[in-house]
PDB file of C-alpha atoms in Angstrom:
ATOM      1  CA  UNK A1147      17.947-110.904 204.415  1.00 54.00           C
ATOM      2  CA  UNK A1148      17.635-112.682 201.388  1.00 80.00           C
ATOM      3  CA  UNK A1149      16.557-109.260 199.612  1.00 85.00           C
ATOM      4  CA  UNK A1150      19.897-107.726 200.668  1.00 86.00           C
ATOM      5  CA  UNK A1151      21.662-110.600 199.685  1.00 87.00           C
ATOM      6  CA  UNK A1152      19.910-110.484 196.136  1.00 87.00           C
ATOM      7  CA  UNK A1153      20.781-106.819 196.127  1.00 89.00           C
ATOM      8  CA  UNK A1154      24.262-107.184 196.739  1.00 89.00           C
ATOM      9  CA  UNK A1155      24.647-110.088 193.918  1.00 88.00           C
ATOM     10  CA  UNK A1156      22.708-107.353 191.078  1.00 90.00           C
ATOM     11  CA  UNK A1157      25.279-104.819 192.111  1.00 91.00           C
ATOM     12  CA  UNK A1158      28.172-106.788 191.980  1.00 89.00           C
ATOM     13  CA  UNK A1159      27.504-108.255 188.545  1.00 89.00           C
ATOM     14  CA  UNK A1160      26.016-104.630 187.395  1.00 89.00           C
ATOM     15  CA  UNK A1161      30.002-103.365 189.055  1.00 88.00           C
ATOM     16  CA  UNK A1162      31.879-106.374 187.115  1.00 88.00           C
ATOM     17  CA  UNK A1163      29.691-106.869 184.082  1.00 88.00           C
ATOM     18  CA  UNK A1164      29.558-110.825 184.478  1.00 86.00           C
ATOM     19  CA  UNK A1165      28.684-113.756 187.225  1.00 87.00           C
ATOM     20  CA  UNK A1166      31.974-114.901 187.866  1.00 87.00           C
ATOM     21  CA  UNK A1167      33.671-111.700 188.588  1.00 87.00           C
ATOM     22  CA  UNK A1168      31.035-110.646 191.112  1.00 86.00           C
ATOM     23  CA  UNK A1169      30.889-114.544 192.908  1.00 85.00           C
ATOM     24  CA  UNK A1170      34.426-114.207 193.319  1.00 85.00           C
ATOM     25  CA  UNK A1171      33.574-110.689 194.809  1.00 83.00           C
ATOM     26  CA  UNK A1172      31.138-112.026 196.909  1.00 84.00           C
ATOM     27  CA  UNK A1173      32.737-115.751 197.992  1.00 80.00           C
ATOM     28  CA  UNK A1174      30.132-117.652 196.140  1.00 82.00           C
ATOM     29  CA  UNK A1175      29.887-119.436 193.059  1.00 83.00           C
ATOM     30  CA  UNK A1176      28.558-117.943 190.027  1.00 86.00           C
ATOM     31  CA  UNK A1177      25.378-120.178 189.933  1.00 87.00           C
ATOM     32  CA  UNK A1178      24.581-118.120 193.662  1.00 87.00           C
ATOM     33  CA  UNK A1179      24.797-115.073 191.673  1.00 87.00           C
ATOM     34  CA  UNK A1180      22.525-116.235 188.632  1.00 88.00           C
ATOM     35  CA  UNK A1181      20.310-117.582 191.218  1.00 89.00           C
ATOM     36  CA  UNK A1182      19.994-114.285 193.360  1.00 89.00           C
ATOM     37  CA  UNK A1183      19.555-112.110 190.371  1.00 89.00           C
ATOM     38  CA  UNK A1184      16.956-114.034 188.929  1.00 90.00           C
ATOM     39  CA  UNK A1185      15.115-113.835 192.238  1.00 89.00           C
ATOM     40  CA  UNK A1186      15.749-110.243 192.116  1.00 90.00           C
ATOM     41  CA  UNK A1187      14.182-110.012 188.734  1.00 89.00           C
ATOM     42  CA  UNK A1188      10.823-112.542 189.779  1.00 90.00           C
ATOM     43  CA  UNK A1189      10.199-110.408 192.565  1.00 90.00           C
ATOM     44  CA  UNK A1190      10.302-106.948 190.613  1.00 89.00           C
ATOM     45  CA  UNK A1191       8.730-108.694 187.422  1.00 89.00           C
ATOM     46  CA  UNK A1192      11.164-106.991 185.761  1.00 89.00           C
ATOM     47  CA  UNK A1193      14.435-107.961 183.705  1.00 91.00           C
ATOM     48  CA  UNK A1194      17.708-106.440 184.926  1.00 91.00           C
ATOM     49  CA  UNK A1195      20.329-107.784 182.744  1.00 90.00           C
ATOM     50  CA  UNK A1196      21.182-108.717 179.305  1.00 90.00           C
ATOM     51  CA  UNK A1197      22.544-111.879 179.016  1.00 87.00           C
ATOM     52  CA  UNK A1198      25.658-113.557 177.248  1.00 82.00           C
ATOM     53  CA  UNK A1199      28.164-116.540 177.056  1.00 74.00           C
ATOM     54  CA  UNK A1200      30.364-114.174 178.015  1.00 78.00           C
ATOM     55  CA  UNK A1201      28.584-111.156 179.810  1.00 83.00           C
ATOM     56  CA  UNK A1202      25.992-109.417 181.166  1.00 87.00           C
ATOM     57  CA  UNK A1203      24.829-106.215 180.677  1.00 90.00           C
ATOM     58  CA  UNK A1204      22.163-103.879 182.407  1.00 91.00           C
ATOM     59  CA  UNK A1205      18.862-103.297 180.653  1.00 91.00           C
ATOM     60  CA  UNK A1206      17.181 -99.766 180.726  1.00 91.00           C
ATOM     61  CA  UNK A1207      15.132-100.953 183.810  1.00 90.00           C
ATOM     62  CA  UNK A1208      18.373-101.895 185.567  1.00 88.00           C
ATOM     63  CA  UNK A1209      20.103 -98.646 184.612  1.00 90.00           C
ATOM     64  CA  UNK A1210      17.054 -96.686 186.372  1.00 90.00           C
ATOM     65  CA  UNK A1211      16.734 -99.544 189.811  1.00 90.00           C
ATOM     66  CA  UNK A1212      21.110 -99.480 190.080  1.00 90.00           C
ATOM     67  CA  UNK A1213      21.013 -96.215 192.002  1.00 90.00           C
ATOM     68  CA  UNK A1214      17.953 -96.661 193.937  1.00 88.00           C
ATOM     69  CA  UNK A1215      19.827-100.161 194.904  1.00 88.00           C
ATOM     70  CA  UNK A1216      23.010 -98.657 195.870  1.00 88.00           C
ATOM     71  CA  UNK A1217      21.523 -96.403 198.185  1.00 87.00           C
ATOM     72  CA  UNK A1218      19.300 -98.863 199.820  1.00 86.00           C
ATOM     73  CA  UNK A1219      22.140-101.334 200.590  1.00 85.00           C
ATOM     74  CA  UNK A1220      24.605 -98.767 201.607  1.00 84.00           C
ATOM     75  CA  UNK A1221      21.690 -97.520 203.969  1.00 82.00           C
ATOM     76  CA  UNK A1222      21.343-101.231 205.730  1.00 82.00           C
ATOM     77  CA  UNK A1223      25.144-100.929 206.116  1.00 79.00           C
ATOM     78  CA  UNK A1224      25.450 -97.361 207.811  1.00 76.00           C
ATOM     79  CA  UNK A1225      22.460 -98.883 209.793  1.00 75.00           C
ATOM     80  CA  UNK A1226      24.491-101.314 210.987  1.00 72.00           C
ATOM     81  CA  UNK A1227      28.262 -99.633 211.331  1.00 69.00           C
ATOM     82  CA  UNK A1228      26.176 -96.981 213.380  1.00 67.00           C
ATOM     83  CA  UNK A1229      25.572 -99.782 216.329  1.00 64.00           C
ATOM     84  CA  UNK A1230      29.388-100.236 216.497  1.00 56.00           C
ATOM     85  CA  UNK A1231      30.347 -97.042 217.019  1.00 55.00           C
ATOM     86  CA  UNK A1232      31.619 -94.708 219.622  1.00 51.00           C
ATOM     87  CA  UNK A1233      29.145 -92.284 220.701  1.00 52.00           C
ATOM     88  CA  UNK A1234      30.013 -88.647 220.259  1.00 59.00           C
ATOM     89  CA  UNK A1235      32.238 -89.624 217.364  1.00 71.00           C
ATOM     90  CA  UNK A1236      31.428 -89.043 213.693  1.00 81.00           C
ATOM     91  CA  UNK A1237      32.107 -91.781 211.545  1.00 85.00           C
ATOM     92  CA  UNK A1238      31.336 -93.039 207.866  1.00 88.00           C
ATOM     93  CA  UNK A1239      31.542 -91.806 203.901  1.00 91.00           C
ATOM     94  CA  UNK A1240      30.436 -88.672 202.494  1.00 93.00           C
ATOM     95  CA  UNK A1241      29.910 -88.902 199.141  1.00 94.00           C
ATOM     96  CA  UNK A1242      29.738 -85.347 197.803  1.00 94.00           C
ATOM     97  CA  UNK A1243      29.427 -83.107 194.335  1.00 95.00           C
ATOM     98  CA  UNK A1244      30.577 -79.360 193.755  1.00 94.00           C
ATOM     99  CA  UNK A1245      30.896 -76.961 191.368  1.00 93.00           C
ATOM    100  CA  UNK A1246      34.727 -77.330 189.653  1.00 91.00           C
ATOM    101  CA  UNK A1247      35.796 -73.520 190.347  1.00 90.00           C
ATOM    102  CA  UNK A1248      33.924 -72.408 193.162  1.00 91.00           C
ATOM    103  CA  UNK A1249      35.504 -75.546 195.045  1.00 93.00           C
ATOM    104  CA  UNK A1250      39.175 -75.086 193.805  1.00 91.00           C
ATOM    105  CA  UNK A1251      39.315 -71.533 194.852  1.00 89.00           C
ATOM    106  CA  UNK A1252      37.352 -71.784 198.499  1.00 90.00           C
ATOM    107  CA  UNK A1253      35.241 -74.900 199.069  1.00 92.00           C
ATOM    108  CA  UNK A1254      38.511 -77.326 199.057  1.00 93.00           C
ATOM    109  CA  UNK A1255      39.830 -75.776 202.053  1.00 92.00           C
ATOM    110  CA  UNK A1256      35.957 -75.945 204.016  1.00 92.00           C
ATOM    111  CA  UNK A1257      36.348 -79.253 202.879  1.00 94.00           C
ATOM    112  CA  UNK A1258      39.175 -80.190 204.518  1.00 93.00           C
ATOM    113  CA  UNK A1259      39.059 -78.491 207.451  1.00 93.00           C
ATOM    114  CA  UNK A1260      36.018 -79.967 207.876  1.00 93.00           C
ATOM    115  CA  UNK A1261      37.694 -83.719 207.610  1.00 92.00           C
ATOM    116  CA  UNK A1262      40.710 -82.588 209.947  1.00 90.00           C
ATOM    117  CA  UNK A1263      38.320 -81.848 212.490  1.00 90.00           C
ATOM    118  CA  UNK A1264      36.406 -85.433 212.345  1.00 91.00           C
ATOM    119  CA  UNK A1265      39.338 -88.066 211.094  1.00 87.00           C
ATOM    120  CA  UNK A1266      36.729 -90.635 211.196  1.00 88.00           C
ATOM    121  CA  UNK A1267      35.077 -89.313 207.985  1.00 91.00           C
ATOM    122  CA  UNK A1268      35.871 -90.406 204.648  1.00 93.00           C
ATOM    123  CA  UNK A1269      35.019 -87.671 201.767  1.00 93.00           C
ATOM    124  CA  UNK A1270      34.428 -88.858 197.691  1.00 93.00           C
ATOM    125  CA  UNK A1271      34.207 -85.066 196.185  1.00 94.00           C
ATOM    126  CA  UNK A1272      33.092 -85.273 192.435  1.00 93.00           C
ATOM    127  CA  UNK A1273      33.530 -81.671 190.895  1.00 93.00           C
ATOM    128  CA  UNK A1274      30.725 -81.563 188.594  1.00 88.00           C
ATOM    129  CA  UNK A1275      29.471 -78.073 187.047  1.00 86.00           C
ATOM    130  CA  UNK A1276      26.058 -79.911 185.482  1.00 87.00           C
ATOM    131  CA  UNK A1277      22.468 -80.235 187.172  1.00 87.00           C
ATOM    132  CA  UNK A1278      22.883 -83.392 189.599  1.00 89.00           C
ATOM    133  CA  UNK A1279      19.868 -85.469 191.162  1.00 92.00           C
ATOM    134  CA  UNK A1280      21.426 -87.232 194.428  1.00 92.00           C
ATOM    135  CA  UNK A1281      19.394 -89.766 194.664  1.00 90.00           C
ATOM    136  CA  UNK A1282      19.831 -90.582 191.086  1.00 88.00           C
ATOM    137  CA  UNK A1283      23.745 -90.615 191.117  1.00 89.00           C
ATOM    138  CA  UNK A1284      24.071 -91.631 194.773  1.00 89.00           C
ATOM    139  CA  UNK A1285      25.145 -88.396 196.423  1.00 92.00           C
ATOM    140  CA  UNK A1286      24.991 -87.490 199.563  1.00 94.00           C
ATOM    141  CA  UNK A1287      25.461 -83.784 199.155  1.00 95.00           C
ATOM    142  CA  UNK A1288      24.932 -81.862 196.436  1.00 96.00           C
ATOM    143  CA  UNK A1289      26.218 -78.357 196.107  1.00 95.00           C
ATOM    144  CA  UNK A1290      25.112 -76.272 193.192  1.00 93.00           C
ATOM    145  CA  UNK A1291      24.231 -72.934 192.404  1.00 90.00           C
ATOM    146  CA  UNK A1292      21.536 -74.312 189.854  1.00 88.00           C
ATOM    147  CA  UNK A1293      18.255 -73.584 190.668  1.00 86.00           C
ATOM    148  CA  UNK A1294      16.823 -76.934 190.125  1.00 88.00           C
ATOM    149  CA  UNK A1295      14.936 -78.983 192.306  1.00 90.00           C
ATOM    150  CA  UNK A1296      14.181 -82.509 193.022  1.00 93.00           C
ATOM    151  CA  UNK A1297      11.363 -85.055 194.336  1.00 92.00           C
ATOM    152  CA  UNK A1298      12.441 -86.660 197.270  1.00 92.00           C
ATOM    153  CA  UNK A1299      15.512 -84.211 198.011  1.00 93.00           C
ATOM    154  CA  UNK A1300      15.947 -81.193 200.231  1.00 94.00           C
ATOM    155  CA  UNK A1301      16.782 -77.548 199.370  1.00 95.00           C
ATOM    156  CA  UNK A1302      19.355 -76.379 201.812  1.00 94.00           C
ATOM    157  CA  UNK A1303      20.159 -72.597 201.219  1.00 93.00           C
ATOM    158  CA  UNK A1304      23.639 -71.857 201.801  1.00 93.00           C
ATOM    159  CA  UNK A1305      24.510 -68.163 200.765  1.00 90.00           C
ATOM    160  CA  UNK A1306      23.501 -65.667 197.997  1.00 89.00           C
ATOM    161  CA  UNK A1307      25.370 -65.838 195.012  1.00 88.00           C
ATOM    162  CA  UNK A1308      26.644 -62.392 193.374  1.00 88.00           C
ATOM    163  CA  UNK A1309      26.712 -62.537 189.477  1.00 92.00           C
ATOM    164  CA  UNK A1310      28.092 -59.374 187.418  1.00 94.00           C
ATOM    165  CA  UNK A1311      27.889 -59.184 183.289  1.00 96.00           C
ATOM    166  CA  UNK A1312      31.491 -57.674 182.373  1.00 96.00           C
ATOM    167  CA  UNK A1313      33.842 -57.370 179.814  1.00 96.00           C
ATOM    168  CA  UNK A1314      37.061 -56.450 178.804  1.00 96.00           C
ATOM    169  CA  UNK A1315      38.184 -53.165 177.830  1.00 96.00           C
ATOM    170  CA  UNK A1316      40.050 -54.777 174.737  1.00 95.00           C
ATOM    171  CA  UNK A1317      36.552 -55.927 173.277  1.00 96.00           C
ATOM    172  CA  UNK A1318      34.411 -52.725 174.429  1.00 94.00           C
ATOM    173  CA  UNK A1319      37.178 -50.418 172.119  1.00 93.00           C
ATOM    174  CA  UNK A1320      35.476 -49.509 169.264  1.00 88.00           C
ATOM    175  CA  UNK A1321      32.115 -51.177 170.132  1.00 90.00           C
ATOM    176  CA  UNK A1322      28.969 -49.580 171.330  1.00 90.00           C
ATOM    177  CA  UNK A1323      28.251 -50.422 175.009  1.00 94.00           C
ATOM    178  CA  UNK A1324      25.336 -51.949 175.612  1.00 94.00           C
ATOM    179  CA  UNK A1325      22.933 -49.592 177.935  1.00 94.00           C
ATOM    180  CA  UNK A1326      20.067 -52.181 177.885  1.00 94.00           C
ATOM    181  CA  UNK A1327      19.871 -56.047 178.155  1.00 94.00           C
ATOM    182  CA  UNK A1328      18.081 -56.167 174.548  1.00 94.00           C
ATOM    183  CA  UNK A1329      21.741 -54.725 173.129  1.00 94.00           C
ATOM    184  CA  UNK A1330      23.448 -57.797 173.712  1.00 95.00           C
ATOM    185  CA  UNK A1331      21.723 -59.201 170.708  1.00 93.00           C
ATOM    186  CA  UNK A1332      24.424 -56.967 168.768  1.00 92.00           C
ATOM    187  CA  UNK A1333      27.407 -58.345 170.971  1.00 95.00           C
ATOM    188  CA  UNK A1334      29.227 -61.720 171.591  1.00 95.00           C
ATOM    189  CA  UNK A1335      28.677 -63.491 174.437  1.00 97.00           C
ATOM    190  CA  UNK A1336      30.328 -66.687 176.481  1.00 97.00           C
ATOM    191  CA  UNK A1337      28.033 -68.397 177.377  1.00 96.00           C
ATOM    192  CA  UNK A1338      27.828 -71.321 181.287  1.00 94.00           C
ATOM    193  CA  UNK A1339      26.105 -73.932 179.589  1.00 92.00           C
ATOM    194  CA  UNK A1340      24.145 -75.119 182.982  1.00 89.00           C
ATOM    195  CA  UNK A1341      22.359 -72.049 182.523  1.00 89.00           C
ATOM    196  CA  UNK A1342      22.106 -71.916 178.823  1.00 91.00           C
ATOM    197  CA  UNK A1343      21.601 -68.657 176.618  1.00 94.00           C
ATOM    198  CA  UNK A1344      18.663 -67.395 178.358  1.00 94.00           C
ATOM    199  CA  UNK A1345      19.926 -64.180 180.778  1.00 95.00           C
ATOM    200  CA  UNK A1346      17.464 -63.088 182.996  1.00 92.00           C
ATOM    201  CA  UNK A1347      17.603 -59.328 184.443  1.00 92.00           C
ATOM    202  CA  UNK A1348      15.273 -57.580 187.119  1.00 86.00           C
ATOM    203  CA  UNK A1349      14.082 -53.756 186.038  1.00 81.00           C
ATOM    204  CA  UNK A1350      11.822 -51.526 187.628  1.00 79.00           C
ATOM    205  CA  UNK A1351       8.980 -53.133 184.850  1.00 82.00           C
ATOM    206  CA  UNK A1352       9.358 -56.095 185.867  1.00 84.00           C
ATOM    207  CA  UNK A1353      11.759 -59.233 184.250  1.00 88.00           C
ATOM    208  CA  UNK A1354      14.202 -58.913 181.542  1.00 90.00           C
ATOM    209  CA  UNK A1355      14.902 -62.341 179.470  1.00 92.00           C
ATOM    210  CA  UNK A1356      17.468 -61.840 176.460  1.00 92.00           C
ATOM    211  CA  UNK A1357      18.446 -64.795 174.474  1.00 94.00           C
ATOM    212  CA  UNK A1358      22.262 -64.021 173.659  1.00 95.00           C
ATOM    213  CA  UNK A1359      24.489 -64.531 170.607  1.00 95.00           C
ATOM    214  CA  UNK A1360      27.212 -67.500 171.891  1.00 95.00           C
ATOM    215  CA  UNK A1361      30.421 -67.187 170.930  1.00 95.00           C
ATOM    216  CA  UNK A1362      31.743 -69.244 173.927  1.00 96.00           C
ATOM    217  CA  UNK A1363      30.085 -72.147 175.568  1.00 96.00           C
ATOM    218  CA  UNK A1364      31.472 -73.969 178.711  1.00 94.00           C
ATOM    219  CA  UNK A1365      30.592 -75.695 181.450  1.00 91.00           C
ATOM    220  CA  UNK A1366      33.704 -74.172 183.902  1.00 90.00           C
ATOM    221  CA  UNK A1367      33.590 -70.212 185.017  1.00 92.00           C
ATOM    222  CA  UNK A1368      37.370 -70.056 184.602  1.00 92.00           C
ATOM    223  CA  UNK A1369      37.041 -70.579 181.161  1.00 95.00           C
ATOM    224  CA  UNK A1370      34.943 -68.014 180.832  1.00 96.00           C
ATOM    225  CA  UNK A1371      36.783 -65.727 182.566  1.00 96.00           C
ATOM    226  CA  UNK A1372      40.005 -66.531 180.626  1.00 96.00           C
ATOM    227  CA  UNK A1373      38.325 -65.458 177.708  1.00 97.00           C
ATOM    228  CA  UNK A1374      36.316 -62.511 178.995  1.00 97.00           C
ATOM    229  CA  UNK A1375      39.686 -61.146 180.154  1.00 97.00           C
ATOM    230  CA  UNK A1376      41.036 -62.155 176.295  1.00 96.00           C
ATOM    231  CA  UNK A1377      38.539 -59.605 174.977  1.00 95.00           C
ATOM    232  CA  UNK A1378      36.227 -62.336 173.282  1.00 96.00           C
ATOM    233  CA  UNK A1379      33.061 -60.852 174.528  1.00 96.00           C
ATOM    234  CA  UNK A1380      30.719 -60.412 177.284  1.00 96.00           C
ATOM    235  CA  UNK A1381      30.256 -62.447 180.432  1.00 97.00           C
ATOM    236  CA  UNK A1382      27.834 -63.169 182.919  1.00 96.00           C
ATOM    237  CA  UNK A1383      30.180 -64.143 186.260  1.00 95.00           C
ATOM    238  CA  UNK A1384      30.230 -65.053 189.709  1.00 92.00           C
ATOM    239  CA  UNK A1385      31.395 -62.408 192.036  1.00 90.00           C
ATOM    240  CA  UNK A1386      33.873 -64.522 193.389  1.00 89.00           C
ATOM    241  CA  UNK A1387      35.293 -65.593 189.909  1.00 92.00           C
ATOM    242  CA  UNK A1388      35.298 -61.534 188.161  1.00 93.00           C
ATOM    243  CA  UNK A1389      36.088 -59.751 191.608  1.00 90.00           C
ATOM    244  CA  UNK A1390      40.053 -59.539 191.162  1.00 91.00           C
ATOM    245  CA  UNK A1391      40.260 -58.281 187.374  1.00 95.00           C
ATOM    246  CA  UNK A1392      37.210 -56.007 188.551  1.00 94.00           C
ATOM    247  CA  UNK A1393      39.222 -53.970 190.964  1.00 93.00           C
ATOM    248  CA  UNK A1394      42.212 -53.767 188.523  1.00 95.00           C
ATOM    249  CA  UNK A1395      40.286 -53.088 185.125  1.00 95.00           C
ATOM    250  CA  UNK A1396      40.754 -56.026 183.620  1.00 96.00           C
ATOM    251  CA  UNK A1397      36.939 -56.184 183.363  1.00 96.00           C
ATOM    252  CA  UNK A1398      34.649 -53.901 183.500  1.00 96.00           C
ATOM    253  CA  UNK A1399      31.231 -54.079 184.930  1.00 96.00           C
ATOM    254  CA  UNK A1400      27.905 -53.638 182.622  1.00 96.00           C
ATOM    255  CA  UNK A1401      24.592 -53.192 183.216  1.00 94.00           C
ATOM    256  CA  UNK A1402      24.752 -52.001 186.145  1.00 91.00           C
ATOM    257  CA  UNK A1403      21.334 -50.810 186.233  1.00 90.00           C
ATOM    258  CA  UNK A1404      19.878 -53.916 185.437  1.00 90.00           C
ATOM    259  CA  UNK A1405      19.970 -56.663 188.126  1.00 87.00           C
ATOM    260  CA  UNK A1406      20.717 -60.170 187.397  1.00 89.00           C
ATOM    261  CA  UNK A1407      17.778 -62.825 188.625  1.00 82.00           C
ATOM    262  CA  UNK A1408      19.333 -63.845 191.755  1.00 80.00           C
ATOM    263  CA  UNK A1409      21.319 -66.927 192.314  1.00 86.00           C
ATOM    264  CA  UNK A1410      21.644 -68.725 196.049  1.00 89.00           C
ATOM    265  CA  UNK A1411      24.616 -71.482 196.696  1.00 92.00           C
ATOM    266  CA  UNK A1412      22.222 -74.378 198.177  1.00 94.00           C
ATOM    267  CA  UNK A1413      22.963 -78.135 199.311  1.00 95.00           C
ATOM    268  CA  UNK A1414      20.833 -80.817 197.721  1.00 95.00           C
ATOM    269  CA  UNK A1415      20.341 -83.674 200.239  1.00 95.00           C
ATOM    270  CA  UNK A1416      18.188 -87.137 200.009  1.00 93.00           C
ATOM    271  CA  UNK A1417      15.408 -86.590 202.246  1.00 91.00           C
ATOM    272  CA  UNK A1418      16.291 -90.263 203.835  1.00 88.00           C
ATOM    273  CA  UNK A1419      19.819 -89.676 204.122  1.00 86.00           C
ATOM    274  CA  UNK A1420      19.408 -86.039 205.958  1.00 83.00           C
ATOM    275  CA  UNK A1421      18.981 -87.676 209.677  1.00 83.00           C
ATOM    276  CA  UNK A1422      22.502 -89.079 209.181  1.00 89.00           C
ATOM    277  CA  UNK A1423      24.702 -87.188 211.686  1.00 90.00           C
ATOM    278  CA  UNK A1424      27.488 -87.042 209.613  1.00 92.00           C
ATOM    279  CA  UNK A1425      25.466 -85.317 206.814  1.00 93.00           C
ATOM    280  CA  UNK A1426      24.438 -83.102 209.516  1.00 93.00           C
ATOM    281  CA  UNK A1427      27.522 -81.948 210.493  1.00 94.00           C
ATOM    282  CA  UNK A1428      28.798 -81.661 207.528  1.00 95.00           C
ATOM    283  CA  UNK A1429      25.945 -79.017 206.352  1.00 94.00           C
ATOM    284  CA  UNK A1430      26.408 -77.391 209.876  1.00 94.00           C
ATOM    285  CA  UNK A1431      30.037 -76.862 208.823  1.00 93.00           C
ATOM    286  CA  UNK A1432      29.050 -75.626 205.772  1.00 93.00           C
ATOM    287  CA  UNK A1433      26.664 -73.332 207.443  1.00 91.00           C
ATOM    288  CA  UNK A1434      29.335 -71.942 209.681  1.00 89.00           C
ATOM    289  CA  UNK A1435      31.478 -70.845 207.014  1.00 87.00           C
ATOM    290  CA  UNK A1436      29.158 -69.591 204.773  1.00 88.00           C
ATOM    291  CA  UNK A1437      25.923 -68.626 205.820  1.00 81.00           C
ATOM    292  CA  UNK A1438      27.437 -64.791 207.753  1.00 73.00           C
ATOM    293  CA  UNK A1439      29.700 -63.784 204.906  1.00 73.00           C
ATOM    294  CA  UNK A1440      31.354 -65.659 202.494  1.00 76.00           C
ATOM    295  CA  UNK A1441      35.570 -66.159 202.336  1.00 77.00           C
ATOM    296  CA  UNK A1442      35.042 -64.865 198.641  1.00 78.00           C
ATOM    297  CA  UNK A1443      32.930 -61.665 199.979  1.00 74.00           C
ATOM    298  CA  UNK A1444      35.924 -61.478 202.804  1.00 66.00           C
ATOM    299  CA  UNK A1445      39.133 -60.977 200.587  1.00 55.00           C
TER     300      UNK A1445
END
């Protein structure tokens, strides 16, 4: 007990960035805190915090052991809120990342239904377009159509993942279209920073890799597709993003011979936190919805 205790003191000062702040948090005095971090820090040989009159700080070695912390306190306490329960209910926080666009157009509404359905839960959604490690920034879920992978986490596939390279006919007029991959070295291109420059194709000799010229780099798909749509250049876009201004013109597809490396929707999940039943259900509701056919493949 006296480790959780000396856990909960580190992550209260860590939270409040002095003593006094995080005794007051924790109905002690500051000397308790000083004293339980300091244990902390003798039994991990290691120092945590930075010390002033006035404040404390984490060290590197603190920034790394915070999340590993967090997770193993707020383990002990689903442990225990788990014995007061009602069977057959769900119960407890979900703390959750997903992709910004892909979750304003569809997975908000999965999201929700799935809380309506269990008004026990509590959801924290993050949109976050970037490579995540859970266990390094305390998620629960993870949803990303990255292809990373992490020690100690779970690959969950969800659904594939349609990408198409398109453009608009304003910026084709008057420009050569490209026939092969190795022509978009003569065109501008907007780039999804998670995935960098690097566009990888499938032909019948095997795979394509084209570093492209970028004109546009962002970290959001609707941004991309705003400008695509502008005319500023060629685009590399989920199905469910392009699909619209597709069917009307507004973008045209290219390359059609040349298959994109293919992309899969997956949920990242702690191997320790997986058991959870609430975690569970939660990927068993994303399952449901997805795994068949996809709203966006639907409408």
């Amino acid at each position: 007990m006296d480790i959780l205790l000396n856990l909960r003191a580190f992550l209260a000062a860590a939270r409040h960035g002095n003593f006094s702040e995080a005794a007051r948090q924790l109905y002690v005095v500051p000397s308790v805190v000083a004293k339980r971090v300091s244990d902390l820090e003798r039994m991990t040989g290691t120092q945590l915090f930075n010390r002033s009159t006035r404040k404390v700080e984490l060290t590197e070695a603190g920034q790394k052991f915070q999340p590993s912390a967090s997770a193993l306190v707020a383990e002990f306490d689903e442990v225990i809120r788990s014995l007061k329960r009602d069977e057959g209910m769900l119960e407890g926080h979900i703390r959750l990342k997903s992709p910004t666009t892909l979750t304003v157009l569809y997975l908000a509404e999965i999201f929700s239904a799935f809380q309506h359905e269990h008004e026990r839960i509590t959801l924290e959604v993050l949109l976050v377009d970037r490579s995540v490690n859970p266990i390094e920034e305390g998620f629960d879920i993870v949803i990303t159509g990255l292809a990373e992978s992490y020690e100690g986490v779970i690959d969950i596939p969800l659904c594939p993942l349609s990408q198409i390279v398109c453009a608009a006919p304003a910026y084709l007029e008057g420009r050569a279209v490209p026939e092969h991959p190795r022509d978009l070295a003569d065109h501008d291109c907007l780039v999804f920073k998670p995935k960098g420059p690097t566009w990888q194709f499938q032909s019948g000799r095997g795979p394509i890799s084209i570093d492209v010229p970028q004109r546009l780099i962002a970290n959001d798909n609707s941004v991309l597709f705003a400008s695509a749509c502008a005319g500023n250049g060629i685009a590399v876009l989920p199905a469910y993003v392009a699909k619209d201004a597709l069917r009307t013109g507004r973008l045209l597809p290219l390359l059609q011979e040349f298959q994109l490396q293919p992309t899969w929707l997956k949920a990242l999940v702690p191997r320790r936190r997986q058991g959870l039943k609430r975690i569970e259900a939660a990927i068993s509701w994303l399952r449901q919805y997805l795994e068949n056919e996809a709203p966006w493949d639907k409408r």
